[in-house]
Short mmCIF file of C-alpha atoms and ligand atoms in Angstrom, two decimals:
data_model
loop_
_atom_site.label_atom_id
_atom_site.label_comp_id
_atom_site.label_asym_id
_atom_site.label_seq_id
_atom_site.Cartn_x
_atom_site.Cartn_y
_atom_site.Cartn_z
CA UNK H 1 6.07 -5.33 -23.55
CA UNK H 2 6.77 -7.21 -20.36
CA UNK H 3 4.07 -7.86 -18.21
CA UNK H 4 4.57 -6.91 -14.51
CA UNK H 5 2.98 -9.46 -12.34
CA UNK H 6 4.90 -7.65 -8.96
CA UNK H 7 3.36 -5.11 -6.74
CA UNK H 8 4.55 -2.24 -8.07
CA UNK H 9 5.69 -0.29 -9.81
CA UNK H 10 3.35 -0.93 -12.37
CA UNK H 11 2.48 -1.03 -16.17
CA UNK H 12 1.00 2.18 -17.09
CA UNK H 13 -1.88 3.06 -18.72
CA UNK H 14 -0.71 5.22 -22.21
CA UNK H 15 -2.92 7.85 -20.79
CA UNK H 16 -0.49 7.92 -17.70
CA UNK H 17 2.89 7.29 -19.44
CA UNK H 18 2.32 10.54 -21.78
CA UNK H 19 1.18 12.66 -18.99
CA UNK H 20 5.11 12.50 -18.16
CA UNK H 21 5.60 14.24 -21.39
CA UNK H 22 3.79 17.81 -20.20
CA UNK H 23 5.84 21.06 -19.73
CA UNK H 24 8.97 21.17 -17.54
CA UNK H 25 7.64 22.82 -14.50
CA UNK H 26 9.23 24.68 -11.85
CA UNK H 27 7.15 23.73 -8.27
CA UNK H 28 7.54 27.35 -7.09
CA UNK H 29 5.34 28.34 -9.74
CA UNK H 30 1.21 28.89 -9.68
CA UNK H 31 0.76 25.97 -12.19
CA UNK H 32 2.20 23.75 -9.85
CA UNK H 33 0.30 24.85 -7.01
CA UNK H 34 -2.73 23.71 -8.57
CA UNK H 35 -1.45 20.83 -10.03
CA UNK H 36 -0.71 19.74 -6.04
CA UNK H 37 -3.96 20.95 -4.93
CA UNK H 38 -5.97 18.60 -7.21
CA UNK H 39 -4.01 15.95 -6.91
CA UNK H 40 -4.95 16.41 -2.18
CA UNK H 41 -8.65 16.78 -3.63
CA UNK H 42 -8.57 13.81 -5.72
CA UNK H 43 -6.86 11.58 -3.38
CA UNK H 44 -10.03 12.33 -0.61
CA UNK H 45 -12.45 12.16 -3.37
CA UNK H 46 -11.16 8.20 -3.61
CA UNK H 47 -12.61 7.47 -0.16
CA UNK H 48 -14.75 10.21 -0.08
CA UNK H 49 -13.66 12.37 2.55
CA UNK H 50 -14.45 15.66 3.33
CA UNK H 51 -11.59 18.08 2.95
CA UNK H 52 -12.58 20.20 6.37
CA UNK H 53 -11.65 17.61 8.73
CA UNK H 54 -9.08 15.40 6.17
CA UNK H 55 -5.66 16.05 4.68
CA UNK H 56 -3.56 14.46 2.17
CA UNK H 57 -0.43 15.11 2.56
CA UNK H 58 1.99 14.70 -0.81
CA UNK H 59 5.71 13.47 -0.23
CA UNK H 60 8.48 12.66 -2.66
CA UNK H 61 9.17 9.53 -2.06
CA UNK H 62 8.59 5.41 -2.17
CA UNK H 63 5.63 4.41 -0.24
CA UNK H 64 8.20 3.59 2.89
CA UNK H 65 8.73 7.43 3.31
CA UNK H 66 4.85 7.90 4.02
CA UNK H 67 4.93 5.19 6.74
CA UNK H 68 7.77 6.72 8.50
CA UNK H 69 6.23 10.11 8.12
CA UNK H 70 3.33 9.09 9.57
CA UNK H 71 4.37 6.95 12.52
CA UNK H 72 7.01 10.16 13.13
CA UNK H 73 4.86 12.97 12.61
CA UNK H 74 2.11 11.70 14.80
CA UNK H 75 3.52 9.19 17.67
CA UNK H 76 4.30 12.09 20.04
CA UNK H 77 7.08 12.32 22.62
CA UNK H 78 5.31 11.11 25.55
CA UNK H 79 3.20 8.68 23.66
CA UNK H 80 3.44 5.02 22.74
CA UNK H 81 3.01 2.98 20.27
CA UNK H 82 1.93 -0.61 19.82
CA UNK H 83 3.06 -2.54 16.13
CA UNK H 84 1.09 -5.12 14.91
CA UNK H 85 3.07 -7.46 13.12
CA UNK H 86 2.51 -10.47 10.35
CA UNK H 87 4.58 -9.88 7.88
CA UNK H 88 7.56 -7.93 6.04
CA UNK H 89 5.67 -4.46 6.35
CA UNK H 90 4.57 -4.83 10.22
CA UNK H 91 8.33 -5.51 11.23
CA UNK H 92 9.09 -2.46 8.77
CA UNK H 93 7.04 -0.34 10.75
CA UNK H 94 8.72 -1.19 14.01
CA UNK H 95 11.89 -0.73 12.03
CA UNK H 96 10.90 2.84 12.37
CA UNK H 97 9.96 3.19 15.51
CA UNK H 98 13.00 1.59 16.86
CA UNK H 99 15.37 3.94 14.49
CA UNK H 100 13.63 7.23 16.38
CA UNK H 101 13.83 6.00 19.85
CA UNK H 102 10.13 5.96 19.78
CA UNK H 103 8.31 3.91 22.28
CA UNK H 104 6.95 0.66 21.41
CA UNK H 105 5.40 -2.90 21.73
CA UNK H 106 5.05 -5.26 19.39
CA UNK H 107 2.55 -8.31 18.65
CA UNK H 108 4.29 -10.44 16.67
CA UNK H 109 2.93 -12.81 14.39
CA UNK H 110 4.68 -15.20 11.88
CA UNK H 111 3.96 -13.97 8.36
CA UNK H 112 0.80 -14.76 6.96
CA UNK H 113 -1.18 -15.60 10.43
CA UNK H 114 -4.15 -13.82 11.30
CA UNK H 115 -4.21 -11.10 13.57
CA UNK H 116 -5.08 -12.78 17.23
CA UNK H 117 -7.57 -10.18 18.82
CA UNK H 118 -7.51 -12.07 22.05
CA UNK H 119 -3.76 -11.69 22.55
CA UNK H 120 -4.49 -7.87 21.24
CA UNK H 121 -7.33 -7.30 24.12
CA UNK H 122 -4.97 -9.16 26.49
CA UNK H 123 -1.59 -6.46 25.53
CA UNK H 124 -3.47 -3.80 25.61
CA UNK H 125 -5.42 -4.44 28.99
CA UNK H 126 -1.90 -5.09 30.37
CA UNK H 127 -0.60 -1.72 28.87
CA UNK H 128 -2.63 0.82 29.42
CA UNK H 129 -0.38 3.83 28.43
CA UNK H 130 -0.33 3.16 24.25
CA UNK H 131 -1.74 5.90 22.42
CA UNK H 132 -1.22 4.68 19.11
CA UNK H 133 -1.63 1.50 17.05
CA UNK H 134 0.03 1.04 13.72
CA UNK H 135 -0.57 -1.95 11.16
CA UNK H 136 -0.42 -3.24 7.64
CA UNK H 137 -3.97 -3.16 5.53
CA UNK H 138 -2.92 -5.38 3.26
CA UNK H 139 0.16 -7.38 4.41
CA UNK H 140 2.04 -8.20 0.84
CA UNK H 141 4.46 -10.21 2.14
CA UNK H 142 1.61 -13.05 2.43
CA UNK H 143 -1.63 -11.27 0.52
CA UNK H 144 -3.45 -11.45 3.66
CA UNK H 145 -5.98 -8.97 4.09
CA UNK H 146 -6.03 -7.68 7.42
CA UNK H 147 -9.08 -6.91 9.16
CA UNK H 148 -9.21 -3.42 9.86
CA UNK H 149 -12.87 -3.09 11.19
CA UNK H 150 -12.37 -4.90 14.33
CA UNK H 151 -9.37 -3.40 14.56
CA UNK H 152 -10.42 -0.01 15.04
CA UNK H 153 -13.53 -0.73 17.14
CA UNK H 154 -11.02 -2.12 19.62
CA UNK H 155 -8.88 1.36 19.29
CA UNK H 156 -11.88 3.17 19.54
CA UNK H 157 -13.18 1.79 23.05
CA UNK H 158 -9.89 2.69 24.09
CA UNK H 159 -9.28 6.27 22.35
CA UNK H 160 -6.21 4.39 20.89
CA UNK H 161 -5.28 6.63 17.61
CA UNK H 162 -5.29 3.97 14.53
CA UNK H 163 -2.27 4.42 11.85
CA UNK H 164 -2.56 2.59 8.82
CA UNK H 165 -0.21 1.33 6.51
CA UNK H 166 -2.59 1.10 3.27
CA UNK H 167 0.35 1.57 0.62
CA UNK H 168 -0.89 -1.79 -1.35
CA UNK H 169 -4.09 -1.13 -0.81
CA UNK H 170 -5.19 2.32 -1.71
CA UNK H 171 -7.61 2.60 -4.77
CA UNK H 172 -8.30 -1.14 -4.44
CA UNK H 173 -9.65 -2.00 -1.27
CA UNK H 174 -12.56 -0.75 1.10
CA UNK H 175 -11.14 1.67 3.69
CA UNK H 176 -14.09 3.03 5.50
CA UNK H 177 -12.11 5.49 7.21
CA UNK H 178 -15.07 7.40 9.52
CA UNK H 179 -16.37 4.09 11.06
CA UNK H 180 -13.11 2.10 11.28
CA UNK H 181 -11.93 4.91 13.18
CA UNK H 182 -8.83 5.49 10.95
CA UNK H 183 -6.45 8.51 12.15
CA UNK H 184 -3.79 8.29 9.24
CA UNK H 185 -3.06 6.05 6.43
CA UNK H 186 -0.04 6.01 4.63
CA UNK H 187 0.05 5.20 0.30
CA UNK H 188 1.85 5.56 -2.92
CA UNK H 189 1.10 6.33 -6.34
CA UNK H 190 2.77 3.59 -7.86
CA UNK H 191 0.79 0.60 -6.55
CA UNK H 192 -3.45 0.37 -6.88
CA UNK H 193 -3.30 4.04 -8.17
CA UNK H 194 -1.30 2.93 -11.21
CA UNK H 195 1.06 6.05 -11.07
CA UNK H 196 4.80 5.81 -11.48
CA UNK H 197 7.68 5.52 -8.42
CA UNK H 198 8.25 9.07 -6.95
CA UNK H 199 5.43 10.11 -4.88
CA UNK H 200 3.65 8.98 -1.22
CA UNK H 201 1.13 10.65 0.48
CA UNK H 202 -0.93 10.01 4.11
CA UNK H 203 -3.97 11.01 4.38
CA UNK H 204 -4.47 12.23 8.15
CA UNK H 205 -7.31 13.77 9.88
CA UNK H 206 -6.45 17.46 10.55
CA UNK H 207 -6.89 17.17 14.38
CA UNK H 208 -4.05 14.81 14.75
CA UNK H 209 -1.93 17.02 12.97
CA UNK H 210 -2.52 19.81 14.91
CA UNK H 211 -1.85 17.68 18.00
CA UNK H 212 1.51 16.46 17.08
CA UNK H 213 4.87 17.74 18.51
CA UNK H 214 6.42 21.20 17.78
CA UNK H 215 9.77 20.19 17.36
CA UNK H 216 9.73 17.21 14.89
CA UNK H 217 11.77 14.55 14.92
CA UNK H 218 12.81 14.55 11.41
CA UNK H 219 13.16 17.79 8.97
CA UNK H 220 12.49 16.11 5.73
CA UNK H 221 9.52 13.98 6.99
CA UNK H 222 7.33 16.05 8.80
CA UNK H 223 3.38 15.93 8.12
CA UNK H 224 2.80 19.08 9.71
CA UNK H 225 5.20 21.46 8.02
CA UNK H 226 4.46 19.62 4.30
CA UNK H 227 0.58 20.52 5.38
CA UNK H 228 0.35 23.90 6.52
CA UNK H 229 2.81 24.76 3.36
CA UNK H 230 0.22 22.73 0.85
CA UNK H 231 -2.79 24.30 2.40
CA UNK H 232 -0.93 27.39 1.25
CA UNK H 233 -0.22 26.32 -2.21
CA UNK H 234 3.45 25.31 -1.39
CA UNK H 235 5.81 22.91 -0.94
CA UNK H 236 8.93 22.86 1.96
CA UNK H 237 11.02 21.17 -0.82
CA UNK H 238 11.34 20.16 -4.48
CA UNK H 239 8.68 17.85 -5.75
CA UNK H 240 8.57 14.98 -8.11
CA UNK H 241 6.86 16.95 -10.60
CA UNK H 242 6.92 14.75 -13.52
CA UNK H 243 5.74 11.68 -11.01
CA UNK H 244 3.20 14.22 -9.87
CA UNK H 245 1.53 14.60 -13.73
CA UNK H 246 1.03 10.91 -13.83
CA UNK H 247 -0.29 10.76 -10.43
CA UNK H 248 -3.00 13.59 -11.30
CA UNK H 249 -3.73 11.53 -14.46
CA UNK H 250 -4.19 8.04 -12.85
CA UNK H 251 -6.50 9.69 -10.71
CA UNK H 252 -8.53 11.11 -13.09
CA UNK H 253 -8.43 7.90 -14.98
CA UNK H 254 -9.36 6.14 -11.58
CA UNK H 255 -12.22 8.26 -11.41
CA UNK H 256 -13.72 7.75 -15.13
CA UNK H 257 -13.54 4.07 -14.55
CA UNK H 258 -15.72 4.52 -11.31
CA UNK H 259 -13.91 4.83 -8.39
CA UNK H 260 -12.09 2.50 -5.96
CA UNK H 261 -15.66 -0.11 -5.91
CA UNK H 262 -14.75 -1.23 -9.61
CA UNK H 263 -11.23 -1.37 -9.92
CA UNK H 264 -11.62 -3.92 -6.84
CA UNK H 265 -14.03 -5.89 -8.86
CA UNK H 266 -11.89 -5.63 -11.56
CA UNK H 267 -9.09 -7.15 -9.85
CA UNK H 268 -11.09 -9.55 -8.03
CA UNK H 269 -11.81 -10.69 -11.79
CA UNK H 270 -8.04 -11.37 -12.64
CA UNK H 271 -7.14 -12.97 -9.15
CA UNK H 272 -10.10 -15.64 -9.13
CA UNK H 273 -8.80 -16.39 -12.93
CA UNK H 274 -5.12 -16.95 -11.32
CA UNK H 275 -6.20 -18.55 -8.56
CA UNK H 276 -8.49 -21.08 -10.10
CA UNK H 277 -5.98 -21.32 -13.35
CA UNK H 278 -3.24 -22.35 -11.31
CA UNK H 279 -5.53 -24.59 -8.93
CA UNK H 280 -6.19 -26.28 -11.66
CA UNK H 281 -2.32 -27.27 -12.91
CA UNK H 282 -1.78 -27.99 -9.46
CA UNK H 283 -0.21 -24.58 -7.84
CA UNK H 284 -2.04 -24.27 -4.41
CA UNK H 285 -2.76 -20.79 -3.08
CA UNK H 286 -0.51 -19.86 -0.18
CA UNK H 287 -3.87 -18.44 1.68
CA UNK H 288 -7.71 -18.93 1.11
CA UNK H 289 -9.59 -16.61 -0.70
CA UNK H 290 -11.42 -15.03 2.01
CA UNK H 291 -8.24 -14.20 3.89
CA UNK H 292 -6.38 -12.53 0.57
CA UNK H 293 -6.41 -9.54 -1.02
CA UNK H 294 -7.49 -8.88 -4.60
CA UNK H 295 -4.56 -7.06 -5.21
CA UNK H 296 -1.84 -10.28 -4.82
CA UNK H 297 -1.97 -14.30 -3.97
CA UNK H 298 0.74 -16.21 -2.94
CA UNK H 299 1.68 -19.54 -4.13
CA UNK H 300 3.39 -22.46 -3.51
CA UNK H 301 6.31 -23.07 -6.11
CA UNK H 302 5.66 -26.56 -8.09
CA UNK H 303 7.64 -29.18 -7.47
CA UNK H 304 10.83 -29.70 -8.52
CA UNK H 305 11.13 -25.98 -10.28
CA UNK H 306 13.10 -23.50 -8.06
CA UNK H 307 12.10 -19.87 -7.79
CA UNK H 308 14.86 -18.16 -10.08
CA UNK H 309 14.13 -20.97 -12.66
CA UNK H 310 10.50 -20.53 -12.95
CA UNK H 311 11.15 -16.67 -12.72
CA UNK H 312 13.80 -16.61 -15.76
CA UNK H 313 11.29 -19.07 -18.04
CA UNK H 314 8.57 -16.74 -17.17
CA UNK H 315 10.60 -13.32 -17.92
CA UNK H 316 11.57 -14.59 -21.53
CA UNK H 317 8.19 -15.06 -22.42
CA UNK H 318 7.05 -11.54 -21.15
CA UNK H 319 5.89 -11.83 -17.38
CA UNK H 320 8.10 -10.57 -14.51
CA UNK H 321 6.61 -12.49 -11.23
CA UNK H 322 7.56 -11.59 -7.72
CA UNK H 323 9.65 -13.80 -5.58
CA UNK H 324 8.74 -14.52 -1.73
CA UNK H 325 10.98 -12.43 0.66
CA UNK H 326 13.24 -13.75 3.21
CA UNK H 327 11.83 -17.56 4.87
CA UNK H 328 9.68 -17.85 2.36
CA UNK H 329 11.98 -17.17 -0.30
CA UNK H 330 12.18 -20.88 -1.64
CA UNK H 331 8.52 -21.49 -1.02
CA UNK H 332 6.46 -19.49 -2.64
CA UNK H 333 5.80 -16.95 -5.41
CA UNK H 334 3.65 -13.93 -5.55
CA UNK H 335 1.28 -12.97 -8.66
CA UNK H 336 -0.27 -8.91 -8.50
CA UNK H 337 -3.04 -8.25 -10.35
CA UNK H 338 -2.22 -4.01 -9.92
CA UNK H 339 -1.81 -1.94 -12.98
CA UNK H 340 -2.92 -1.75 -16.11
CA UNK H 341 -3.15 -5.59 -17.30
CA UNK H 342 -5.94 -7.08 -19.30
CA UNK H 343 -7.48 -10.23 -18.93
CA UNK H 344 -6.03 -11.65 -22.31
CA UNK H 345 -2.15 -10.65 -20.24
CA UNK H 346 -3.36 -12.97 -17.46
CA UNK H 347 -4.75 -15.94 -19.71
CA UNK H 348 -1.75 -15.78 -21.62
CA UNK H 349 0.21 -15.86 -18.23
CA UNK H 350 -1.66 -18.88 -17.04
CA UNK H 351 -0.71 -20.64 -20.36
CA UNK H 352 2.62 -19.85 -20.17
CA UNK H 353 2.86 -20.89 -16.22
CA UNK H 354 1.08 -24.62 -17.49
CA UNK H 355 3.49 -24.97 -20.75
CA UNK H 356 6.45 -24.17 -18.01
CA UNK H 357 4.91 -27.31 -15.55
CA UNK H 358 4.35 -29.73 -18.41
CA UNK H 359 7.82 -29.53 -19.91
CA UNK H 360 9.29 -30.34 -15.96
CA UNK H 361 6.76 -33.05 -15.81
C1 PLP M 1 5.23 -1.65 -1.31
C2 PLP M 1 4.88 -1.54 0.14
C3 PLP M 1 5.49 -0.57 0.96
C4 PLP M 1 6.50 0.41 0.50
O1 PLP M 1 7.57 -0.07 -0.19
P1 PLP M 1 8.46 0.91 -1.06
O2 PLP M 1 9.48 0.00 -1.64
O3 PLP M 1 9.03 1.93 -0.14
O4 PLP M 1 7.55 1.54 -2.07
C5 PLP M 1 5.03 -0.46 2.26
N1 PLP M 1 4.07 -1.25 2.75
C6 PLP M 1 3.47 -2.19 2.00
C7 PLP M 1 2.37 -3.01 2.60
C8 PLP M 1 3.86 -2.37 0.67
O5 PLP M 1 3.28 -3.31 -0.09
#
């Protein structure tokens, strides 16, 4: 079995692979109905959120499907938005915006810095007109770990509606969504939930939802008609039903092994034993600890090994690593620690990864 060491999609769990294997399903029938509604329960009951005031809202899709959901369902006509950017995912989202003529500023970082808050205060003293402020949680270009807390007291003095990007995040990380002042967070099944490729979701507060625009700007995207249909039972369109099974399953498996709190101390396990592994064969972290993610670390490549080299020697002994995306394509490498991989997989990785460096020595 090959090890997958990128973020997403992930190994499986038996448990989830042979939930595929239940009956073929038609999603206009009652046993898919509930199947969806447990699946919206579940998926509050990670964070636990109350269902009066919370929605999650299932999609068929890859996780990039719930960000432009969200940032189209709920930027409205006359509003605007501001992007924070610092890294792959932030430019993604103003990708979006930019595609649907929606209004927008950006503050650009280069990938991996930390979010300036002084330059934030400063943009949005200067602009007093945005409505909405999207970012990355967890930026995976880098593994930085972006600090949503001050984030959304900063929104909150300012009424400023906070959209989330938490697709490599979800399940793993703290999202205190109440106090950080969170209005919608988009996520997939196939990263920290350990589910396969097929379905995205955003969990939105209700109010939002009922505040956004009548006429949508996109039919196959919109929040509002997927939610007033679920609340119903329904669905606008056809559903990734089998993706849906292992999605119901992960979370129930989730749940059994104690919630969101453990898998992150789970994970936090596996990345201090890459982190100080590799530290110790000489493969420096891209980032510090404090500033990462449990979820994936970045790392310079070691000398004299290029990326596809180290990737290939790696891959025929069983571990599929992720490579850096575009500038820092020849500098680094990234290492997830999502899905279902036991310690022995990682110590056996970091063997493999020290055998590779001693033979270029
Ligand atoms: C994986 C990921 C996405 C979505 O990518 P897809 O290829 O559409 O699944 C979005 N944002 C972040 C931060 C991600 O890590």
């Amino acid at each position: 079995m090959m090890i997958l060491l990128n973020p997403g999609p992930v190994n499986l769990s038996d448990r989830v692979r042979n939930a595929l294997l239940r009956p073929d399903l038609c999603h206009r029938e009652v046993e898919f109905s509930q199947l969806q509604s447990q699946i919206r329960e579940k998926l509050l009951q990670v964070y636990d959120l109350p269902g009066e005031g919370w929605a999650a809202v299932l999609l068929t899709g890859s996780g990039t499907a719930a960000m432009e959901a969200m940032v189209t369902s709920l930027v409205p006509k006359n509003g605007k938005l501001l992007v924070i950017e610092n890294g792959v995912y932030g430019e993604r989202l103003s990708k979006i915006a930019t595609i649907h003529g929606i209004e927008y500023l950006t503050l650009h970082h280069p990938w991996g810095d930390e979010i300036d808050i002084k330059n934030l205060v400063t943009l949005l003293d200067e602009n007093n007109d945005i409505t909405h402020l999207a970012v990355v949680h967890h930026e995976t270009t880098t593994g930085r770990l972006n600090d949503l807390a001050q984030l959304g007291t900063i929104c909150q003095e300012r009424n400023i509606l906070l959209l989330v990007d938490a697709v490599s995040s979800f399940g793993a990380e703290k999202l205190n969504f109440e106090s950080w002042g969170i209005t919608a967070c988009a996520a997939t099944a196939n990263k920290c939930l350990h589910g396969i490729p097929g379905t995205c979701f955003v969990i939105v507060r209700r109010d939002a939802l009922a505040g956004a625009d009548t006429i949508p700007r996109t039919l196959y995207l919109d929040l509002r008609t997927y939610c007033q249909q679920q609340d119903k039972g329904g669905t606008p369109f056809t559903q990734s039903v089998q993706a849906f099974y292992a999605l119901a399953e992960a979370l129930q498996e989730l749940e059994e092994q104690g919630g969101w709190r453990v898998r992150h101390s789970y994970y936090s396990q596996l990345v201090s034993l890459v982190r100080n592994g590799l530290l110790a064969i000489g493969i420096e972290p891209l980032l510090s600890a404090t500033s990462s993610s449990v979820v994936l670390n970045a790392f310079n490549l070691p000398d004299n090994l290029s990326y596809d080299e180290f990737h290939d020697q790696l891959k025929a002994q069983g571990f599929v690593i992720y490579a850096g995306q575009g500038t820092l394509a020849k500098s680094i490498f990234r290492v997830s620690t999502m899905g279902a991989i036991a310690h022995a997989d990682m110590e056996r990785f970091l063997a493999v990864v020290k055998q590779i460096i001693t033979q270029i020595k």
